[in-house]
Coordinates of C-alpha atoms in Angstrom, one line a residue:
Chain A
X1 CA -13.6 21.0 -34.5
X2 CA -10.8 18.5 -34.0
X3 CA -9.5 18.1 -30.5
X4 CA -6.1 19.6 -29.8
X5 CA -3.2 17.2 -30.2
X6 CA -1.5 16.0 -27.0
X7 CA 2.2 15.8 -27.4
X8 CA 3.9 13.4 -25.0
X9 CA 6.4 15.4 -22.9
X10 CA 8.8 12.4 -22.6
X11 CA 8.6 10.7 -26.0
X12 CA 7.1 13.6 -28.1
X13 CA 4.6 11.1 -29.6
X14 CA 1.4 12.9 -30.6
X15 CA -2.2 11.8 -29.9
X16 CA -5.6 13.5 -29.5
X17 CA -6.1 15.1 -26.1
X18 CA -8.8 13.5 -24.0
X19 CA -12.0 15.1 -22.7
X20 CA -13.8 14.3 -19.4
X21 CA -17.5 14.4 -18.8
X22 CA -19.0 14.3 -15.3
X23 CA -22.6 13.3 -15.6
X24 CA -25.0 13.6 -12.6
X25 CA -22.3 12.4 -10.2
X26 CA -23.6 11.8 -6.7
X27 CA -21.7 10.3 -3.8
X28 CA -23.0 9.4 -0.4
X29 CA -20.9 8.4 2.6
X30 CA -23.6 6.9 4.9
X31 CA -26.1 9.7 5.5
X32 CA -23.6 12.4 4.3
X33 CA -24.0 13.5 0.7
X34 CA -20.5 14.5 -0.5
X35 CA -21.5 15.2 -4.2
X36 CA -25.0 16.1 -5.3
X37 CA -25.8 15.5 -9.0
X38 CA -22.7 17.3 -10.3
X39 CA -22.4 17.6 -14.1
X40 CA -19.9 19.4 -16.2
X41 CA -17.4 18.7 -19.0
X42 CA -13.7 19.3 -19.3
X43 CA -12.6 20.0 -22.9
X44 CA -9.6 18.2 -24.4
X45 CA -6.4 20.1 -23.8
X46 CA -7.8 22.7 -21.3
X47 CA -6.9 23.5 -17.7
X48 CA -9.9 23.2 -15.5
X49 CA -9.6 24.3 -11.9
X50 CA -12.1 23.0 -9.4
X51 CA -12.3 25.2 -6.3
X52 CA -14.4 25.3 -3.2
X53 CA -14.2 25.4 0.6
X54 CA -12.7 22.5 2.6
X55 CA -15.1 19.5 2.6
X56 CA -17.0 20.6 -0.5
X57 CA -16.3 17.4 -2.3
X58 CA -13.4 18.4 -4.7
X59 CA -11.0 15.6 -3.8
X60 CA -13.8 13.1 -3.8
X61 CA -14.7 14.1 -7.3
X62 CA -11.1 13.8 -8.4
X63 CA -11.0 10.2 -7.0
X64 CA -14.0 9.3 -9.1
X65 CA -12.2 10.5 -12.2
X66 CA -9.3 8.1 -11.5
X67 CA -11.5 5.3 -10.4
X68 CA -10.5 5.3 -6.7
X69 CA -14.1 5.9 -5.6
X70 CA -17.3 4.3 -6.9
X71 CA -20.2 6.7 -7.6
X72 CA -23.5 6.3 -5.7
X73 CA -25.2 7.6 -8.9
X74 CA -24.1 9.2 -12.1
X75 CA -20.9 8.5 -14.0
X76 CA -17.6 9.9 -15.2
X77 CA -16.7 9.5 -18.8
X78 CA -13.1 9.9 -20.1
X79 CA -13.2 10.0 -23.9
X80 CA -16.7 8.4 -23.7
X81 CA -15.3 5.5 -21.6
X82 CA -16.5 4.8 -18.1
X83 CA -13.8 5.8 -15.6
X84 CA -15.0 3.2 -13.2
X85 CA -14.4 0.3 -15.7
X86 CA -11.2 -1.6 -15.1
X87 CA -10.0 -1.3 -18.8
X88 CA -10.1 2.5 -18.8
X89 CA -6.8 2.8 -16.9
X90 CA -5.3 0.4 -19.5
X91 CA -6.5 2.5 -22.5
X92 CA -6.1 6.0 -21.2
X93 CA -3.1 7.1 -19.2
X94 CA -4.3 9.2 -16.3
X95 CA -1.8 10.6 -13.7
X96 CA -2.9 11.9 -10.3
X97 CA -0.5 14.2 -8.4
X98 CA -1.6 13.6 -4.8
X99 CA -1.8 16.5 -2.3
X100 CA 1.1 15.1 -0.2
X101 CA 2.9 13.6 -3.1
X102 CA 2.3 9.9 -2.2
X103 CA 5.8 9.1 -3.1
X104 CA 7.1 5.6 -2.2
X105 CA 9.2 6.3 0.8
X106 CA 11.2 3.1 0.5
X107 CA 12.3 4.0 -3.0
X108 CA 14.8 6.7 -4.2
X109 CA 13.5 9.5 -6.4
X110 CA 14.9 7.7 -9.5
X111 CA 13.1 4.4 -8.6
X112 CA 9.9 6.3 -7.8
X113 CA 9.9 7.5 -11.3
X114 CA 11.1 4.2 -12.9
X115 CA 8.5 2.1 -11.2
X116 CA 5.7 2.7 -13.7
X117 CA 7.7 2.1 -16.9
X118 CA 9.4 -1.0 -15.3
X119 CA 6.1 -2.5 -14.2
X120 CA 4.6 -1.9 -17.6
X121 CA 7.7 -3.0 -19.4
X122 CA 8.2 0.2 -21.4
X123 CA 11.5 -0.9 -23.0
X124 CA 14.9 -1.9 -21.5
X125 CA 16.6 -0.2 -18.6
X126 CA 18.4 2.3 -20.8
X127 CA 15.2 3.5 -22.4
X128 CA 13.6 3.8 -19.0
X129 CA 16.6 5.7 -17.7
X130 CA 16.2 8.2 -20.6
X131 CA 12.6 8.7 -19.8
X132 CA 13.2 9.2 -16.1
X133 CA 16.1 11.6 -16.6
X134 CA 14.1 13.6 -19.1
X135 CA 11.2 13.9 -16.6
X136 CA 13.7 14.9 -13.9
X137 CA 15.2 17.5 -16.2
X138 CA 11.8 19.1 -17.0
X139 CA 11.3 19.6 -13.3
X140 CA 14.9 20.6 -12.6
X141 CA 15.5 17.6 -10.4
X142 CA 18.5 15.9 -12.0
X143 CA 20.6 16.3 -8.9
X144 CA 18.0 14.7 -6.7
X145 CA 17.7 11.3 -8.5
X146 CA 19.4 9.3 -5.8
X147 CA 17.7 11.0 -2.8
X148 CA 14.9 9.5 -0.8
X149 CA 11.6 11.2 -0.3
X150 CA 12.4 11.8 3.4
X151 CA 15.3 14.0 2.3
X152 CA 13.2 16.3 0.2
X153 CA 11.5 19.6 1.0
X154 CA 7.7 20.0 0.5
X155 CA 8.2 21.8 -2.8
X156 CA 10.7 19.2 -4.1
X157 CA 8.3 16.4 -3.2
X158 CA 5.5 18.0 -5.2
X159 CA 7.9 18.4 -8.2
X160 CA 9.0 14.7 -7.9
X161 CA 5.3 13.7 -7.8
X162 CA 4.7 15.8 -11.0
X163 CA 7.8 14.2 -12.6
X164 CA 6.6 10.7 -11.7
X165 CA 3.2 11.6 -13.3
X166 CA 5.1 12.8 -16.4
X167 CA 6.9 9.5 -16.8
X168 CA 3.5 7.9 -17.1
X169 CA 3.2 9.9 -20.4
X170 CA -0.3 10.9 -19.3
X171 CA -3.1 12.1 -21.5
X172 CA -5.0 13.4 -18.5
X173 CA -3.2 15.1 -15.5
X174 CA -5.0 15.5 -12.2
X175 CA -3.6 17.6 -9.4
X176 CA -4.9 17.5 -5.9
X177 CA -4.1 20.8 -4.1
X178 CA -0.7 21.2 -5.8
X179 CA 0.2 24.4 -4.1
X180 CA -1.0 23.7 -0.6
X181 CA 1.6 24.0 2.2
X182 CA 4.1 25.7 -0.2
X183 CA 5.6 29.2 0.1
X184 CA 4.4 31.8 -2.5
X185 CA 7.5 31.4 -4.6
X186 CA 7.2 27.6 -4.8
X187 CA 3.4 28.0 -5.4
X188 CA 4.1 30.2 -8.4
X189 CA 6.7 27.7 -9.7
X190 CA 4.3 24.8 -9.5
X191 CA 1.6 26.9 -11.2
X192 CA 4.1 27.8 -13.9
X193 CA 5.0 24.1 -14.4
X194 CA 1.3 23.2 -14.7
X195 CA 0.7 26.0 -17.3
X196 CA 3.9 25.1 -19.2
X197 CA 2.9 21.4 -19.5
X198 CA -0.5 22.4 -20.8
X199 CA 0.9 25.1 -23.3
X200 CA 3.7 22.9 -24.7
X201 CA 2.1 19.4 -24.5
X202 CA -1.7 20.1 -24.5
X203 CA -2.2 17.7 -21.6
X204 CA -5.8 17.9 -20.4
X205 CA -5.5 19.1 -16.8
X206 CA -7.9 19.1 -13.9
X207 CA -6.6 21.0 -10.8
X208 CA -8.3 20.8 -7.4
X209 CA -7.2 23.8 -5.4
X210 CA -8.1 26.5 -2.8
X211 CA -5.5 28.8 -4.4
X212 CA -7.2 31.8 -5.9
X213 CA -4.0 33.1 -7.6
X214 CA -3.5 29.7 -9.3
X215 CA -7.1 29.6 -10.5
X216 CA -7.1 33.1 -11.9
X217 CA -3.6 32.7 -13.3
X218 CA -3.7 29.4 -15.2
X219 CA -7.2 28.2 -15.5
X220 CA -9.1 28.1 -18.9
X221 CA -12.3 27.5 -16.9
X222 CA -13.2 27.3 -13.3
X223 CA -15.8 25.2 -11.4
X224 CA -16.8 26.0 -7.8
X225 CA -18.2 23.3 -5.6
X226 CA -20.0 24.2 -2.4
X227 CA -21.6 21.6 -0.1
X228 CA -21.3 19.0 -2.9
X229 CA -23.1 21.2 -5.5
X230 CA -21.5 22.9 -8.5
X231 CA -22.4 26.6 -8.0
X232 CA -20.2 28.1 -10.7
X233 CA -18.8 27.1 -14.0
X234 CA -17.1 29.6 -16.3
X235 CA -14.0 31.5 -17.2
X236 CA -11.8 32.8 -14.4
X237 CA -12.3 36.4 -15.5
X238 CA -16.0 36.3 -14.3
X239 CA -14.8 35.5 -10.8
X240 CA -13.1 38.9 -10.3
X241 CA -16.6 40.4 -9.5
X242 CA -18.9 37.4 -8.9
X243 CA -22.6 38.1 -8.8
X244 CA -23.4 35.1 -6.5
X245 CA -22.9 36.2 -2.9
X246 CA -21.6 32.7 -1.9
X247 CA -18.9 32.9 -4.4
X248 CA -18.1 36.5 -3.5
X249 CA -17.8 35.5 0.1
X250 CA -15.5 32.6 -0.9
X251 CA -13.2 34.8 -3.1
X252 CA -13.3 38.0 -1.0
X253 CA -14.0 36.8 2.6
X254 CA -15.0 39.6 4.9
X255 CA -13.6 39.0 8.4
X256 CA -15.2 41.1 11.0
X257 CA -12.8 41.0 13.9
X258 CA -15.6 42.4 16.2
X259 CA -17.5 39.2 15.6
X260 CA -17.6 37.2 18.8
X261 CA -16.0 34.2 16.9
X262 CA -12.8 36.2 16.7
X263 CA -12.7 37.5 20.2
X264 CA -9.5 35.5 21.0
X265 CA -7.7 37.2 18.1
X266 CA -8.3 40.7 19.6
X267 CA -6.7 39.9 22.9
Chain B
X1 CA -24.1 -9.3 14.9
X2 CA -21.7 -6.4 14.2
X3 CA -18.7 -8.6 15.2
X4 CA -19.9 -11.4 12.9
X5 CA -20.3 -8.9 10.0
X6 CA -16.7 -7.6 10.6
X7 CA -15.4 -11.2 10.7
X8 CA -17.1 -12.1 7.5
X9 CA -15.9 -8.9 5.8
X10 CA -12.3 -9.6 6.9
X11 CA -12.5 -13.1 5.8
X12 CA -14.0 -12.1 2.4
X13 CA -11.3 -9.4 1.8
X14 CA -8.5 -11.9 2.6
X15 CA -10.0 -14.5 0.2
X16 CA -10.4 -11.8 -2.5
X17 CA -6.8 -10.6 -1.9
X18 CA -5.6 -14.2 -2.3
X19 CA -7.5 -14.6 -5.6
X20 CA -6.2 -11.3 -6.9
X21 CA -2.6 -12.3 -6.0
X22 CA -3.1 -15.7 -7.6
X23 CA -3.9 -14.0 -10.9
X24 CA -0.4 -12.6 -11.1
X25 CA 1.6 -15.8 -10.3
X26 CA 3.1 -15.6 -13.8
X27 CA 4.8 -12.3 -12.9
X28 CA 6.9 -13.9 -10.1
X29 CA 10.0 -14.5 -12.2
X30 CA 10.0 -10.7 -13.0
X31 CA 9.7 -9.9 -9.3
X32 CA 12.8 -11.8 -8.3
X33 CA 14.4 -8.9 -6.4
X34 CA 11.2 -8.3 -4.3
X35 CA 10.9 -12.0 -3.6
X36 CA 14.5 -12.3 -2.4
X37 CA 14.0 -9.2 -0.2
X38 CA 11.0 -10.8 1.4
X39 CA 12.8 -14.1 1.8
X40 CA 15.5 -12.2 3.6
X41 CA 13.0 -10.4 5.8
X42 CA 10.9 -13.4 6.6
X43 CA 13.7 -16.0 6.9
X44 CA 17.0 -14.5 7.8
X45 CA 15.9 -11.8 10.2
X46 CA 13.5 -14.2 12.0
X47 CA 16.1 -16.9 12.3
X48 CA 18.0 -15.6 15.5
X49 CA 14.7 -15.4 17.5
X50 CA 13.6 -18.8 16.2
X51 CA 16.9 -20.3 17.3
X52 CA 16.9 -18.8 20.8
X53 CA 13.2 -19.6 21.5
X54 CA 13.4 -23.1 20.1
X55 CA 16.6 -23.9 22.0
X56 CA 15.0 -22.9 25.3
X57 CA 11.7 -24.6 24.5
X58 CA 13.5 -27.8 23.8
X59 CA 15.5 -27.4 27.0
X60 CA 12.4 -26.8 29.1
X61 CA 10.5 -29.6 27.5
X62 CA 13.4 -32.0 28.3
X63 CA 13.6 -30.7 31.8
X64 CA 9.9 -31.0 32.5
X65 CA 9.6 -34.4 30.9
X66 CA 12.7 -35.6 32.7
X67 CA 11.2 -34.6 36.0
X68 CA 7.9 -36.4 35.4
X69 CA 9.2 -39.4 33.5
X70 CA 11.7 -40.2 36.1
X71 CA 8.7 -41.3 38.3
X72 CA 7.8 -44.0 35.7
X73 CA 11.4 -45.0 35.0
X74 CA 10.9 -43.8 31.5
X75 CA 13.7 -41.3 31.2
X76 CA 15.2 -43.0 28.2
X77 CA 12.1 -41.9 26.1
X78 CA 12.8 -38.2 26.6
X79 CA 14.5 -38.0 23.2
X80 CA 11.4 -39.4 21.4
X81 CA 9.1 -37.1 23.4
X82 CA 11.0 -34.0 22.6
X83 CA 11.5 -35.1 19.0
X84 CA 7.9 -35.8 18.3
X85 CA 6.6 -32.8 20.2
X86 CA 8.8 -30.5 18.3
X87 CA 8.4 -32.0 14.8
X88 CA 4.6 -32.4 15.0
X89 CA 3.5 -29.5 17.1
X90 CA 5.9 -27.1 18.8
X91 CA 8.2 -26.4 15.9
X92 CA 5.6 -25.2 13.4
X93 CA 3.5 -23.4 16.1
X94 CA 6.4 -21.5 17.6
X95 CA 7.8 -20.5 14.2
X96 CA 4.3 -19.3 13.1
X97 CA 3.8 -17.3 16.3
X98 CA 7.2 -15.7 15.8
X99 CA 6.5 -14.9 12.2
X100 CA 3.2 -13.4 13.2
X101 CA 4.8 -11.3 15.9
X102 CA 7.9 -10.2 14.0
X103 CA 7.2 -10.4 10.3
X104 CA 3.4 -10.1 10.3
X105 CA 3.4 -6.9 12.4
X106 CA 6.0 -5.4 10.2
X107 CA 4.1 -6.3 7.0
X108 CA 0.8 -4.8 8.4
X109 CA 2.6 -1.6 9.6
X110 CA 4.3 -1.1 6.2
X111 CA 1.1 -1.7 4.1
X112 CA -1.1 0.2 6.5
X113 CA 1.2 3.2 6.3
X114 CA 1.4 2.9 2.5
X115 CA -2.4 2.9 2.5
X116 CA -2.9 5.8 4.9
X117 CA -0.3 7.9 3.1
X118 CA -1.9 7.2 -0.3
X119 CA 1.0 5.2 -1.7
X120 CA -1.4 2.3 -2.4
X121 CA -3.8 4.7 -4.2
X122 CA -0.9 5.9 -6.2
X123 CA -0.2 2.4 -7.3
X124 CA -3.8 1.9 -8.3
X125 CA -3.8 5.1 -10.4
X126 CA -0.6 3.8 -12.1
X127 CA -2.5 0.7 -13.0
X128 CA -0.1 -1.4 -10.9
X129 CA -2.2 -3.8 -8.8
X130 CA -1.1 -3.7 -5.1
X131 CA -1.8 -7.5 -4.9
X132 CA 0.9 -8.1 -7.6
X133 CA 3.8 -6.2 -6.1
X134 CA 3.0 -5.9 -2.4
X135 CA 1.2 -9.2 -1.6
X136 CA 2.4 -11.9 -4.1
X137 CA 6.1 -11.7 -3.3
X138 CA 5.4 -11.9 0.4
X139 CA 3.1 -15.0 0.0
X140 CA 5.7 -16.7 -2.2
X141 CA 8.5 -15.9 0.2
X142 CA 6.7 -17.2 3.2
X143 CA 6.0 -20.5 1.4
X144 CA 9.7 -20.9 0.8
X145 CA 11.0 -19.8 4.1
X146 CA 8.5 -21.4 6.6
X147 CA 9.7 -25.0 6.0
X148 CA 13.3 -23.8 6.3
X149 CA 12.6 -22.0 9.6
X150 CA 10.6 -25.0 10.9
X151 CA 13.4 -27.5 10.1
X152 CA 16.0 -25.2 11.8
X153 CA 13.6 -24.7 14.7
X154 CA 13.2 -28.5 15.1
X155 CA 16.9 -29.2 15.0
X156 CA 17.7 -26.5 17.5
X157 CA 14.9 -27.6 19.8
X158 CA 16.1 -31.2 19.7
X159 CA 19.6 -30.0 20.4
X160 CA 18.4 -27.9 23.4
X161 CA 16.8 -31.0 24.8
X162 CA 20.0 -33.0 24.3
X163 CA 22.1 -30.3 26.2
X164 CA 19.7 -30.4 29.2
X165 CA 19.6 -34.2 29.2
X166 CA 23.4 -34.4 29.3
X167 CA 24.2 -31.6 31.8
X168 CA 21.2 -31.7 34.2
X169 CA 22.3 -34.2 36.9
X170 CA 18.8 -35.5 37.7
X171 CA 18.4 -36.6 34.0
X172 CA 21.9 -37.4 32.9
X173 CA 21.2 -39.0 29.5
X174 CA 24.0 -39.1 27.0
X175 CA 23.3 -37.4 23.6
X176 CA 23.8 -40.8 21.8
X177 CA 21.0 -42.3 23.9
X178 CA 18.8 -39.2 23.5
X179 CA 19.1 -39.1 19.7
X180 CA 18.8 -42.9 19.4
X181 CA 15.4 -42.7 21.1
X182 CA 14.5 -39.7 19.0
X183 CA 15.3 -41.7 15.8
X184 CA 13.7 -44.9 16.9
X185 CA 10.2 -43.5 17.6
X186 CA 10.0 -40.9 14.9
X187 CA 9.0 -41.3 11.3
X188 CA 9.7 -39.0 8.3
X189 CA 6.0 -38.5 8.2
X190 CA 6.1 -36.7 11.6
X191 CA 8.5 -34.1 10.3
X192 CA 6.5 -33.8 7.0
X193 CA 3.3 -33.2 9.0
X194 CA 5.0 -30.4 10.9
X195 CA 6.3 -28.8 7.7
X196 CA 2.8 -28.9 6.1
X197 CA 1.4 -27.2 9.2
X198 CA 4.2 -24.6 9.2
X199 CA 3.4 -23.8 5.5
X200 CA -0.3 -23.4 6.2
X201 CA 0.2 -21.2 9.3
X202 CA 2.8 -19.0 7.7
X203 CA 0.7 -18.5 4.5
X204 CA -2.4 -17.6 6.5
X205 CA -0.5 -15.2 8.8
X206 CA 1.0 -13.3 5.9
X207 CA -2.3 -13.2 4.0
X208 CA -4.2 -11.9 7.1
X209 CA -1.5 -9.3 7.8
X210 CA -1.5 -8.1 4.2
X211 CA -5.3 -7.9 4.1
X212 CA -5.6 -6.0 7.3
X213 CA -2.8 -3.6 6.3
X214 CA -4.3 -2.9 2.9
X215 CA -7.8 -2.3 4.4
X216 CA -6.6 0.3 6.9
X217 CA -8.5 3.6 6.7
X218 CA -7.9 6.8 8.7
X219 CA -4.7 8.2 10.0
X220 CA -1.5 7.2 12.0
X221 CA -3.6 5.9 14.9
X222 CA -5.3 3.4 12.7
X223 CA -1.9 2.0 11.6
X224 CA -1.2 1.0 15.3
X225 CA -4.7 -0.4 15.6
X226 CA -4.3 -2.5 12.4
X227 CA -1.0 -3.9 13.6
X228 CA -2.5 -5.0 16.9
X229 CA -5.5 -6.5 15.1
X230 CA -3.3 -8.3 12.6
X231 CA -1.2 -9.9 15.4
X232 CA -4.2 -10.9 17.5
X233 CA -6.1 -12.4 14.5
X234 CA -3.0 -14.2 13.3
X235 CA -2.4 -15.8 16.7
X236 CA -6.0 -16.9 17.1
X237 CA -6.0 -18.3 13.5
X238 CA -2.8 -20.3 14.2
X239 CA -4.2 -22.0 17.2
X240 CA -7.7 -22.6 15.7
X241 CA -6.1 -23.9 12.5
X242 CA -3.7 -26.0 14.5
X243 CA -6.5 -28.2 15.8
X244 CA -8.2 -28.7 12.4
X245 CA -5.0 -29.2 10.4
X246 CA -3.7 -31.7 13.0
X247 CA -7.0 -33.6 12.9
X248 CA -7.0 -33.6 9.1
X249 CA -3.4 -34.9 9.0
X250 CA -3.8 -37.7 11.5

């Protein structure tokens, strides 16, 4: 079967969507093993949500995909090219939306978005302006172009980060906790944006999140990491009544207020 | 042993950063705006402190040498002493120390905060090498601005000495006599030696500060620790290099 066609949200140019293969990935930080022989594949054009408790290795895995961390063992392949190789970022456009946005504080929203096309010389200033304004428009940020990141709310910062990623015309979008620290309305908005980008443009998407609603709402498939191991891989529907007690505890935590751990809550 | 490992790691990453930056020299004309920004920060904003410090260093040098040289009846040589001391040693060292304290600390704080708040990681994922846009314009700017600061520092230091010589009664040397002595015993080579030293010190300071900033890991507390480390390492490097460069240029 042919891979779905990725349509660029900014230029509308079409190209095959990319797939990602994680093959026996292991990462040690000193004696601590953050990832233990993790293997799975993300199909071209799908939304894959990677979940797990804090410290389970989700963000570390994401950093391996974009080449920010080097694996202790195993490898990450993007369209059969090693993600750790320097040329991969030159051949495949990968955008990572960081948890806190990682916007450049000294640049305005417009310049944050324009940095990538300017540095890679994607046309003259007028072309770049069109691209940037189109991305701002998709995220309903046209009126914030001249603002600085310090003047934006948490939700707007996330949207600017997504807009900056869109300007890169990515074939692979990675989101690190896109709905953390946001109110429910803004979380739903961000989830909708992620789903819309996938539905309309077939951008292969990997989302790292704690957010159950987001996973069940937008994911094509879900992976769950616990203690650096992949303990679940499958469609989100099978998470509604999980058989594995560890996953059931993660999705439907039972908090016993009589437990001595919570004695301070009772008083 | 641990200290030695840290030193070698720091030295290695500074050299690596220098080599990475050198690969992008061809992009400098496209980075004109960043280069000019850095020239402004390194040169223009440091100038007032350089002026004040060099004026008073020149004054104190003239005052102290006037006091001691009077015993030998050699007051007329104060001009050459202040001139040579400033051109060959004090000018470049003072300017480098000020650049380390004022500019170097600011560079480390900015880059360390960019690193801690993942702005540097964002650049890497955008396939924009940090060495190209964060380091190269700063290194180029310091190479241009250090000789300018050192020349201005020298002139103001010499002027400070002349003011003291004229207005302090125990010295009482006219500016004409002071500058005549300064000219008579100084060669262009002395000023040139000082400018080479200033270039080397400034370049090393900015490289160290960039390297320490970009290697910061952790949170906001580590930003402060990196700034302190960058200033201390820069000051030690200036003084250690001063000996070896002076020896090499003699």
